[in-house]
Amino acid sequence: MDPEIISSPALMQERARNLRLERRPIALVPTMGALHEGHLSLVREARQRVGPDGVVIVSIYVNPTQFGPNEDFEAYPREFDEDRRKCSGEGVEIIFAPNDRQMYAASDGGSHSVHVVERQLSRTMEGSSRPVHFEGVTTIVAKLFNCCLPDLAVFGAKDYQQAAIIRKMVHDLNFPVAIEVAPTWREKDGLAMSSRNKYLSAEERSQATALHKVLQQCSAMVMQANDPQSVTADILLEHAREVLRAYPLVSLEYLAFFHPDSLEAVSDVRVGHHIAIAARLGRTRLIDNIRIG
Ligand code: AMP
Protein backbone atom coordinates (compact mmCIF):
# COMPACT_ATOMS: atom_id res chain seq x y z
CA MET A 1 0.00 0.00 0.00
CA ASP A 2 1.14 3.55 -0.69
CA PRO A 3 2.11 5.52 2.40
CA GLU A 4 -0.19 8.31 3.50
CA ILE A 5 1.52 11.64 2.84
CA ILE A 6 1.05 14.32 5.50
CA SER A 7 2.60 17.75 5.20
CA SER A 8 0.79 19.77 7.87
CA PRO A 9 2.31 19.61 11.39
CA ALA A 10 -1.16 20.03 12.94
CA LEU A 11 -2.64 17.17 10.90
CA MET A 12 0.36 15.00 11.67
CA GLN A 13 -0.15 15.63 15.38
CA GLU A 14 -3.83 14.84 15.17
CA ARG A 15 -3.12 11.63 13.25
CA ALA A 16 -0.45 10.61 15.78
CA ARG A 17 -2.75 11.37 18.70
CA ASN A 18 -5.41 9.10 17.21
CA LEU A 19 -2.87 6.32 16.64
CA ARG A 20 -1.88 6.58 20.28
CA LEU A 21 -5.52 6.38 21.36
CA GLU A 22 -5.72 3.16 19.33
CA ARG A 23 -2.63 2.00 21.25
CA ARG A 24 -0.62 1.54 18.07
CA PRO A 25 3.09 2.06 18.73
CA ILE A 26 4.71 4.72 16.54
CA ALA A 27 8.28 4.59 15.25
CA LEU A 28 9.78 7.64 13.55
CA VAL A 29 12.71 7.61 11.12
CA PRO A 30 13.80 11.22 10.52
CA THR A 31 15.52 11.78 7.14
CA MET A 32 16.31 14.48 4.63
CA GLY A 33 15.18 12.21 1.79
CA ALA A 34 17.15 10.98 -1.25
CA LEU A 35 16.71 7.65 0.48
CA HIS A 36 19.30 4.89 0.13
CA GLU A 37 19.76 1.44 1.65
CA GLY A 38 21.18 2.98 4.84
CA HIS A 39 17.91 4.86 5.41
CA LEU A 40 15.89 1.76 4.53
CA SER A 41 17.82 -0.27 7.09
CA LEU A 42 16.56 2.19 9.72
CA VAL A 43 13.02 1.74 8.42
CA ARG A 44 13.37 -2.06 8.77
CA GLU A 45 14.74 -1.64 12.27
CA ALA A 46 11.77 0.60 13.09
CA ARG A 47 9.34 -1.99 11.75
CA GLN A 48 10.98 -4.75 13.72
CA ARG A 49 10.68 -2.68 16.88
CA VAL A 50 7.01 -1.71 16.57
CA GLY A 51 5.77 -4.93 14.90
CA PRO A 52 3.08 -5.37 12.27
CA ASP A 53 0.45 -3.47 14.29
CA GLY A 54 2.73 -0.51 14.82
CA VAL A 55 3.07 2.49 12.55
CA VAL A 56 6.31 3.54 10.87
CA ILE A 57 6.57 7.22 10.00
CA VAL A 58 9.41 8.41 7.77
CA SER A 59 9.90 12.15 7.87
CA ILE A 60 11.41 13.70 4.75
CA TYR A 61 12.51 17.25 5.24
CA VAL A 62 15.65 19.07 4.12
CA ASN A 63 15.94 21.26 7.18
CA PRO A 64 17.42 24.65 6.23
CA THR A 65 18.52 25.57 9.76
CA GLN A 66 21.09 22.79 10.01
CA PHE A 67 22.99 24.04 6.94
CA GLY A 68 25.56 26.81 7.21
CA PRO A 69 25.47 29.76 4.77
CA ASN A 70 28.08 28.26 2.42
CA GLU A 71 26.84 24.69 2.57
CA ASP A 72 24.84 22.58 0.14
CA PHE A 73 21.24 23.33 1.17
CA GLU A 74 20.19 24.39 -2.36
CA ALA A 75 22.03 21.55 -4.07
CA TYR A 76 20.90 18.84 -1.66
CA PRO A 77 19.18 16.05 -3.69
CA ARG A 78 15.37 16.11 -3.54
CA GLU A 79 13.76 12.97 -4.97
CA PHE A 80 10.33 12.76 -3.43
CA ASP A 81 8.66 10.43 -5.96
CA GLU A 82 11.48 7.94 -5.76
CA ASP A 83 11.50 8.20 -1.94
CA ARG A 84 7.78 7.54 -1.84
CA ARG A 85 8.24 4.38 -3.96
CA LYS A 86 10.99 3.15 -1.64
CA CYS A 87 8.86 3.80 1.45
CA SER A 88 5.96 2.00 -0.19
CA GLY A 89 8.23 -1.00 -0.84
CA GLU A 90 9.07 -1.11 2.89
CA GLY A 91 5.44 -0.88 4.01
CA VAL A 92 5.88 2.56 5.61
CA GLU A 93 2.45 3.78 6.76
CA ILE A 94 3.06 7.54 6.82
CA ILE A 95 5.49 9.99 5.21
CA PHE A 96 5.62 13.29 7.04
CA ALA A 97 6.92 15.85 4.56
CA PRO A 98 6.36 19.42 5.73
CA ASN A 99 7.70 22.49 3.95
CA ASP A 100 9.76 25.37 5.35
CA ARG A 101 6.78 27.66 5.84
CA GLN A 102 4.90 24.97 7.75
CA MET A 103 7.90 24.21 9.94
CA TYR A 104 9.28 27.67 10.59
CA ALA A 105 6.59 30.32 10.11
CA ALA A 106 5.86 32.02 13.42
CA SER A 107 2.20 32.60 14.31
CA ASP A 108 2.75 36.34 14.75
CA GLY A 109 4.50 36.72 11.39
CA GLY A 110 7.86 37.15 13.11
CA SER A 111 10.72 34.71 13.08
CA HIS A 112 11.05 31.33 14.74
CA SER A 113 12.76 32.30 17.97
CA VAL A 114 12.84 29.20 20.18
CA HIS A 115 15.72 26.76 19.60
CA VAL A 116 17.09 23.69 21.32
CA VAL A 117 20.80 23.96 22.06
CA GLU A 118 23.06 21.21 23.36
CA ARG A 119 26.20 22.66 24.90
CA GLN A 120 28.49 19.75 25.67
CA LEU A 121 28.61 16.98 23.09
CA SER A 122 28.20 19.41 20.22
CA ARG A 123 31.43 21.28 20.83
CA THR A 124 33.75 18.94 18.93
CA MET A 125 34.02 17.38 15.45
CA GLU A 126 30.93 18.29 13.37
CA GLY A 127 30.03 20.96 15.92
CA SER A 128 33.30 22.81 15.51
CA SER A 129 33.38 22.35 11.72
CA ARG A 130 29.73 23.34 11.23
CA PRO A 131 28.85 25.92 13.92
CA VAL A 132 25.05 26.12 13.39
CA HIS A 133 24.57 22.49 12.48
CA PHE A 134 23.60 20.79 15.72
CA GLU A 135 21.37 23.60 16.92
CA GLY A 136 19.44 23.10 13.68
CA VAL A 137 19.37 19.34 14.21
CA THR A 138 18.20 19.35 17.83
CA THR A 139 15.57 21.98 17.08
CA ILE A 140 14.11 20.13 14.08
CA VAL A 141 14.21 16.73 15.80
CA ALA A 142 12.40 18.18 18.83
CA LYS A 143 9.78 19.58 16.44
CA LEU A 144 9.48 16.26 14.59
CA PHE A 145 8.98 14.48 17.92
CA ASN A 146 6.22 16.93 18.83
CA CYS A 147 4.54 16.49 15.44
CA CYS A 148 4.79 12.68 15.18
CA LEU A 149 4.56 11.75 18.90
CA PRO A 150 6.71 8.62 18.41
CA ASP A 151 7.35 5.95 21.03
CA LEU A 152 10.63 5.23 19.31
CA ALA A 153 12.92 7.04 16.87
CA VAL A 154 15.67 5.37 14.86
CA PHE A 155 18.92 7.11 13.92
CA GLY A 156 22.04 5.90 12.12
CA ALA A 157 25.48 5.34 13.63
CA LYS A 158 26.78 6.96 10.44
CA ASP A 159 26.10 10.26 12.25
CA TYR A 160 27.41 9.07 15.61
CA GLN A 161 27.76 12.49 17.20
CA GLN A 162 24.27 13.47 16.07
CA ALA A 163 22.80 10.32 17.63
CA ALA A 164 24.65 11.00 20.90
CA ILE A 165 23.35 14.57 20.99
CA ILE A 166 19.77 13.43 20.32
CA ARG A 167 20.04 10.90 23.16
CA LYS A 168 21.26 13.69 25.43
CA MET A 169 18.43 15.98 24.36
CA VAL A 170 15.86 13.24 25.01
CA HIS A 171 17.34 12.60 28.44
CA ASP A 172 17.82 16.21 29.50
CA LEU A 173 14.45 17.45 28.21
CA ASN A 174 12.49 14.30 29.24
CA PHE A 175 11.14 13.47 25.81
CA PRO A 176 9.12 10.24 26.18
CA VAL A 177 10.85 8.70 23.14
CA ALA A 178 13.18 5.69 23.03
CA ILE A 179 16.20 6.22 20.78
CA GLU A 180 17.58 3.38 18.71
CA VAL A 181 20.87 3.69 16.83
CA ALA A 182 21.34 1.33 13.87
CA PRO A 183 24.67 0.38 12.23
CA THR A 184 26.21 2.17 9.24
CA TRP A 185 25.41 0.69 5.84
CA ARG A 186 28.25 0.66 3.36
CA GLU A 187 28.83 0.12 -0.33
CA LYS A 188 30.76 -3.04 -1.22
CA ASP A 189 34.05 -1.11 -1.23
CA GLY A 190 33.44 0.25 2.28
CA LEU A 191 32.18 3.75 1.45
CA ALA A 192 29.43 4.68 3.91
CA MET A 193 26.15 5.25 2.08
CA SER A 194 25.16 8.90 2.01
CA SER A 195 22.79 11.04 -0.04
CA ARG A 196 25.83 13.26 -0.69
CA ASN A 197 27.67 10.44 -2.51
CA LYS A 198 25.53 11.47 -5.49
CA TYR A 199 27.62 14.63 -5.83
CA LEU A 200 30.83 12.69 -6.49
CA SER A 201 32.41 12.46 -9.96
CA ALA A 202 33.57 8.98 -11.03
CA GLU A 203 37.11 9.75 -9.99
CA GLU A 204 36.07 11.24 -6.66
CA ARG A 205 33.82 8.26 -6.04
CA SER A 206 36.71 5.85 -6.48
CA GLN A 207 38.92 7.87 -4.11
CA ALA A 208 36.14 8.26 -1.54
CA THR A 209 36.96 4.77 -0.25
CA ALA A 210 39.95 6.45 1.44
CA LEU A 211 37.78 7.56 4.38
CA HIS A 212 36.87 4.04 5.39
CA LYS A 213 40.39 2.82 4.63
CA VAL A 214 41.89 5.38 7.02
CA LEU A 215 39.43 4.40 9.77
CA GLN A 216 40.13 0.71 9.31
CA GLN A 217 43.88 1.08 9.22
CA CYS A 218 43.94 3.24 12.34
CA SER A 219 41.69 0.72 14.05
CA ALA A 220 43.97 -2.14 12.99
CA MET A 221 47.03 -0.31 14.36
CA VAL A 222 45.35 0.07 17.74
CA MET A 223 44.18 -3.53 17.79
CA GLN A 224 47.69 -4.75 17.07
CA ALA A 225 49.26 -2.69 19.85
CA ASN A 226 50.33 -4.86 22.78
CA ASP A 227 52.39 -3.03 25.29
CA PRO A 228 51.02 -0.48 25.98
CA GLN A 229 47.66 -1.45 24.50
CA SER A 230 47.22 1.97 22.98
CA VAL A 231 48.61 4.10 20.16
CA THR A 232 48.89 7.87 20.43
CA ALA A 233 46.52 9.99 18.40
CA ASP A 234 49.53 11.78 16.89
CA ILE A 235 50.99 8.56 15.48
CA LEU A 236 47.60 7.56 14.07
CA LEU A 237 47.14 10.96 12.47
CA GLU A 238 50.58 10.74 10.90
CA HIS A 239 49.73 7.30 9.54
CA ALA A 240 46.40 8.60 8.18
CA ARG A 241 48.18 11.39 6.32
CA GLU A 242 50.51 8.83 4.79
CA VAL A 243 47.56 6.69 3.63
CA LEU A 244 45.88 9.77 2.16
CA ARG A 245 48.91 10.60 0.03
CA ALA A 246 47.65 7.96 -2.40
CA TYR A 247 44.31 9.83 -2.66
CA PRO A 248 45.10 13.33 -3.91
CA LEU A 249 41.42 14.25 -4.37
CA VAL A 250 40.73 13.69 -0.66
CA SER A 251 41.36 16.67 1.58
CA LEU A 252 41.24 15.79 5.28
CA GLU A 253 39.22 18.14 7.47
CA TYR A 254 39.59 16.26 10.74
CA LEU A 255 40.41 12.85 12.13
CA ALA A 256 39.14 12.54 15.70
CA PHE A 257 39.77 9.86 18.30
CA PHE A 258 37.19 10.03 21.06
CA HIS A 259 35.46 8.38 23.96
CA PRO A 260 32.12 6.89 22.81
CA ASP A 261 30.06 8.45 25.65
CA SER A 262 31.65 11.81 26.43
CA LEU A 263 32.85 12.35 22.82
CA GLU A 264 35.95 13.91 24.44
CA ALA A 265 39.16 13.58 22.44
CA VAL A 266 41.56 10.87 23.65
CA SER A 267 45.31 11.06 23.17
CA ASP A 268 46.03 7.40 23.94
CA VAL A 269 43.74 5.48 21.65
CA ARG A 270 42.47 2.05 22.74
CA VAL A 271 40.01 -0.65 21.74
CA GLY A 272 36.49 0.68 22.46
CA HIS A 273 37.35 4.25 21.52
CA HIS A 274 35.87 5.64 18.32
CA ILE A 275 37.40 7.31 15.28
CA ALA A 276 35.61 9.87 13.13
CA ILE A 277 36.74 11.41 9.88
CA ALA A 278 35.55 14.36 7.81
CA ALA A 279 37.02 15.05 4.39
CA ARG A 280 36.30 16.96 1.23
CA LEU A 281 36.40 15.65 -2.30
CA GLY A 282 36.02 18.69 -4.51
CA ARG A 283 32.89 20.38 -3.26
CA THR A 284 31.55 17.31 -1.49
CA ARG A 285 32.03 16.93 2.24
CA LEU A 286 31.80 13.39 3.61
CA ILE A 287 31.95 11.98 7.14
CA ASP A 288 32.35 8.48 8.55
CA ASN A 289 33.21 6.83 11.87
CA ILE A 290 33.85 3.43 13.42
CA ARG A 291 34.39 1.85 16.81
CA ILE A 292 37.85 0.38 17.33
CA GLY A 293 37.72 -3.37 17.82
P1 AMP B 1 20.04 12.03 6.48
O1 AMP B 1 18.93 11.86 5.51
O2 AMP B 1 21.39 11.97 5.87
O3 AMP B 1 19.84 13.21 7.41
O4 AMP B 1 20.00 10.76 7.42
C1 AMP B 1 18.82 10.35 8.07
C2 AMP B 1 19.16 9.24 9.03
O5 AMP B 1 19.73 8.15 8.30
C3 AMP B 1 20.19 9.64 10.09
O6 AMP B 1 19.84 9.05 11.33
C4 AMP B 1 21.47 9.05 9.54
O7 AMP B 1 22.42 8.75 10.55
C5 AMP B 1 20.96 7.78 8.89
N1 AMP B 1 21.90 7.31 7.87
C6 AMP B 1 22.45 8.02 6.87
N2 AMP B 1 23.32 7.26 6.16
C7 AMP B 1 23.32 6.03 6.75
C8 AMP B 1 24.02 4.80 6.52
N3 AMP B 1 24.90 4.69 5.53
N4 AMP B 1 23.76 3.77 7.32
C9 AMP B 1 22.87 3.87 8.35
N5 AMP B 1 22.18 5.00 8.62
C10 AMP B 1 22.40 6.07 7.85
mmCIF file of N, CA and C in Angstrom, residues 25 31 33-34 90 96 112 115 124 160 193 201 203 210 250 271 277:
data_model
loop_
_atom_site.group_PDB
_atom_site.id
_atom_site.type_symbol
_atom_site.label_atom_id
_atom_site.label_comp_id
_atom_site.label_asym_id
_atom_site.label_seq_id
_atom_site.Cartn_x
_atom_site.Cartn_y
_atom_site.Cartn_z
ATOM 1 N N PRO A 25 1.783 1.443 18.539
ATOM 2 C CA PRO A 25 3.093 2.062 18.733
ATOM 3 C C PRO A 25 3.579 2.773 17.469
ATOM 4 N N THR A 31 14.544 11.746 8.251
ATOM 5 C CA THR A 31 15.521 11.780 7.144
ATOM 6 C C THR A 31 15.397 13.111 6.400
ATOM 7 N N GLY A 33 15.560 12.738 3.097
ATOM 8 C CA GLY A 33 15.180 12.212 1.788
ATOM 9 C C GLY A 33 16.377 11.767 0.968
ATOM 10 N N ALA A 34 16.164 11.613 -0.361
ATOM 11 C CA ALA A 34 17.146 10.981 -1.249
ATOM 12 C C ALA A 34 17.550 9.648 -0.610
ATOM 13 N N GLU A 90 8.745 -0.667 1.517
ATOM 14 C CA GLU A 90 9.069 -1.106 2.888
ATOM 15 C C GLU A 90 7.831 -1.146 3.779
ATOM 16 N N PHE A 96 5.869 11.917 6.598
ATOM 17 C CA PHE A 96 5.621 13.295 7.045
ATOM 18 C C PHE A 96 6.598 14.197 6.297
ATOM 19 N N HIS A 112 11.057 32.474 13.851
ATOM 20 C CA HIS A 112 11.047 31.329 14.741
ATOM 21 C C HIS A 112 12.128 31.599 15.780
ATOM 22 N N HIS A 115 14.831 27.796 20.130
ATOM 23 C CA HIS A 115 15.720 26.764 19.601
ATOM 24 C C HIS A 115 16.160 25.835 20.724
ATOM 25 N N THR A 124 32.632 19.473 19.717
ATOM 26 C CA THR A 124 33.749 18.940 18.930
ATOM 27 C C THR A 124 33.306 18.516 17.523
ATOM 28 N N TYR A 160 27.282 9.507 14.217
ATOM 29 C CA TYR A 160 27.410 9.066 15.608
ATOM 30 C C TYR A 160 27.210 10.227 16.582
ATOM 31 N N MET A 193 27.202 4.687 2.929
ATOM 32 C CA MET A 193 26.153 5.255 2.080
ATOM 33 C C MET A 193 25.766 6.625 2.591
ATOM 34 N N SER A 201 32.058 12.869 -8.600
ATOM 35 C CA SER A 201 32.409 12.462 -9.964
ATOM 36 C C SER A 201 32.938 11.026 -9.876
ATOM 37 N N GLU A 203 35.775 9.822 -10.591
ATOM 38 C CA GLU A 203 37.110 9.754 -9.992
ATOM 39 C C GLU A 203 37.061 10.006 -8.477
ATOM 40 N N ALA A 210 38.849 6.110 0.529
ATOM 41 C CA ALA A 210 39.947 6.453 1.441
ATOM 42 C C ALA A 210 39.455 6.687 2.871
ATOM 43 N N VAL A 250 41.339 13.670 -2.005
ATOM 44 C CA VAL A 250 40.730 13.693 -0.665
ATOM 45 C C VAL A 250 41.462 14.695 0.222
ATOM 46 N N VAL A 271 41.203 0.078 22.168
ATOM 47 C CA VAL A 271 40.010 -0.646 21.742
ATOM 48 C C VAL A 271 38.805 -0.101 22.513
ATOM 49 N N ILE A 277 36.008 10.682 10.921
ATOM 50 C CA ILE A 277 36.742 11.408 9.879
ATOM 51 C C ILE A 277 35.780 12.314 9.115
#
